[in-house]
PDB file of C-alpha atoms in Angstrom:
ATOM      1  CA  LYS V   1       0.000   0.000   0.000  1.00  0.00           C
ATOM      2  CA  ILE V   2       2.769   2.426   0.865  1.00  0.00           C
ATOM      3  CA  ARG V   3       4.548   1.859  -2.459  1.00  0.00           C
ATOM      4  CA  ILE V   4       1.314   2.324  -4.415  1.00  0.00           C
ATOM      5  CA  ARG V   5       0.496   5.477  -2.465  1.00  0.00           C
ATOM      6  CA  LYS V   6       3.955   6.961  -3.130  1.00  0.00           C
ATOM      7  CA  GLU V   7       3.639   6.185  -6.842  1.00  0.00           C
ATOM      8  CA  MET V   8       0.175   7.756  -6.936  1.00  0.00           C
ATOM      9  CA  ASP V   9       1.542  10.832  -5.152  1.00  0.00           C
ATOM     10  CA  ARG V  10       4.390  11.089  -7.679  1.00  0.00           C
ATOM     11  CA  GLN V  11       2.003  10.790 -10.632  1.00  0.00           C
ATOM     12  CA  LEU V  12      -0.369  13.380  -9.190  1.00  0.00           C
ATOM     13  CA  SER V  13       2.483  15.813  -8.552  1.00  0.00           C
ATOM     14  CA  THR V  14       3.787  15.324 -12.088  1.00  0.00           C
ATOM     15  CA  CYS V  15       0.346  15.934 -13.538  1.00  0.00           C
ATOM     16  CA  LEU V  16      -0.240  19.069 -11.444  1.00  0.00           C
ATOM     17  CA  PHE V  17       3.132  20.527 -12.448  1.00  0.00           C
ATOM     18  CA  LYS V  18       2.313  19.907 -16.129  1.00  0.00           C
ATOM     19  CA  ILE V  19      -0.991  21.758 -15.673  1.00  0.00           C
ATOM     20  CA  ILE V  20       0.724  24.668 -13.918  1.00  0.00           C
ATOM     21  CA  ARG V  21       3.386  24.897 -16.642  1.00  0.00           C
ATOM     22  CA  TYR V  22       0.749  24.855 -19.390  1.00  0.00           C
ATOM     23  CA  VAL V  23      -1.404  27.503 -17.699  1.00  0.00           C
ATOM     24  CA  ASN V  24       1.584  29.774 -17.146  1.00  0.00           C
ATOM     25  CA  ASP V  25       2.636  29.437 -20.794  1.00  0.00           C
ATOM     26  CA  LYS V  26      -0.811  30.157 -22.272  1.00  0.00           C
ATOM     27  CA  LYS V  27      -1.754  33.552 -20.852  1.00  0.00           C
ATOM     28  CA  ASP V  28      -1.341  35.825 -23.875  1.00  0.00           C
ATOM     29  CA  HIS V  29      -5.112  36.245 -24.163  1.00  0.00           C
ATOM     30  CA  ILE V  30      -5.420  37.895 -20.728  1.00  0.00           C
ATOM     31  CA  PRO V  31      -5.568  41.695 -21.046  1.00  0.00           C
ATOM     32  CA  PRO V  32      -2.992  43.717 -19.101  1.00  0.00           C
ATOM     33  CA  ILE V  33      -4.052  45.374 -15.864  1.00  0.00           C
ATOM     34  CA  THR V  34      -3.824  49.120 -16.466  1.00  0.00           C
ATOM     35  CA  SER V  35      -5.542  50.511 -13.367  1.00  0.00           C
ATOM     36  CA  LEU V  36      -5.329  50.204  -9.608  1.00  0.00           C
ATOM     37  CA  ASP V  37      -9.058  49.495  -9.249  1.00  0.00           C
ATOM     38  CA  ALA V  38     -10.119  46.540  -7.108  1.00  0.00           C
ATOM     39  CA  ASN V  39     -11.741  45.056 -10.233  1.00  0.00           C
ATOM     40  CA  PRO V  40      -9.644  46.093 -13.242  1.00  0.00           C
ATOM     41  CA  PHE V  41     -11.744  44.079 -15.710  1.00  0.00           C
ATOM     42  CA  PRO V  42     -15.165  45.609 -16.464  1.00  0.00           C
ATOM     43  CA  TYR V  43     -17.074  42.317 -16.491  1.00  0.00           C
ATOM     44  CA  GLN V  44     -20.053  41.456 -14.389  1.00  0.00           C
ATOM     45  CA  ILE V  45     -21.308  37.942 -13.737  1.00  0.00           C
ATOM     46  CA  ALA V  46     -25.029  37.844 -13.017  1.00  0.00           C
ATOM     47  CA  ILE V  47     -26.687  34.697 -11.732  1.00  0.00           C
ATOM     48  CA  PRO V  48     -30.410  34.647 -12.520  1.00  0.00           C
ATOM     49  CA  ALA V  49     -32.976  33.743  -9.909  1.00  0.00           C
ATOM     50  CA  THR V  50     -34.017  30.093  -9.938  1.00  0.00           C
ATOM     51  CA  ASN V  51     -37.577  31.018 -10.952  1.00  0.00           C
ATOM     52  CA  ASP V  52     -36.443  32.851 -14.134  1.00  0.00           C
ATOM     53  CA  SER V  53     -37.205  31.090 -17.395  1.00  0.00           C
ATOM     54  CA  TRP V  54     -35.053  31.268 -20.530  1.00  0.00           C
ATOM     55  CA  GLY V  55     -37.571  33.617 -22.099  1.00  0.00           C
ATOM     56  CA  SER V  56     -37.517  36.067 -19.200  1.00  0.00           C
ATOM     57  CA  MET V  57     -33.705  35.983 -19.107  1.00  0.00           C
ATOM     58  CA  LEU V  58     -33.529  36.773 -22.840  1.00  0.00           C
ATOM     59  CA  ARG V  59     -36.038  39.615 -22.421  1.00  0.00           C
ATOM     60  CA  LYS V  60     -33.899  41.089 -19.622  1.00  0.00           C
ATOM     61  CA  MET V  61     -30.774  40.803 -21.752  1.00  0.00           C
ATOM     62  CA  LEU V  62     -32.451  42.636 -24.613  1.00  0.00           C
ATOM     63  CA  THR V  63     -34.080  45.386 -22.550  1.00  0.00           C
ATOM     64  CA  ASP V  64     -31.579  46.057 -19.737  1.00  0.00           C
ATOM     65  CA  PRO V  65     -28.715  48.409 -20.541  1.00  0.00           C
ATOM     66  CA  SER V  66     -25.290  46.824 -20.579  1.00  0.00           C
ATOM     67  CA  PRO V  67     -23.179  47.262 -17.432  1.00  0.00           C
ATOM     68  CA  PRO V  68     -20.750  50.213 -17.402  1.00  0.00           C
TER      69      PRO V  68
END
């Protein structure tokens, strides 16, 4: 059991390091931070209420002004 656990730990560590290397290499699409604001990216994530239907969500998207 100990040998299997050590091998599993080694494989997991190797896999995680590969993921970290890949993520650090592929970040050209992220825009540069040009302000000192707490939220430098002007995106807003809105989670609709559970009782909203697709139709009502689409209506809101079409009638509500876009966030600043």
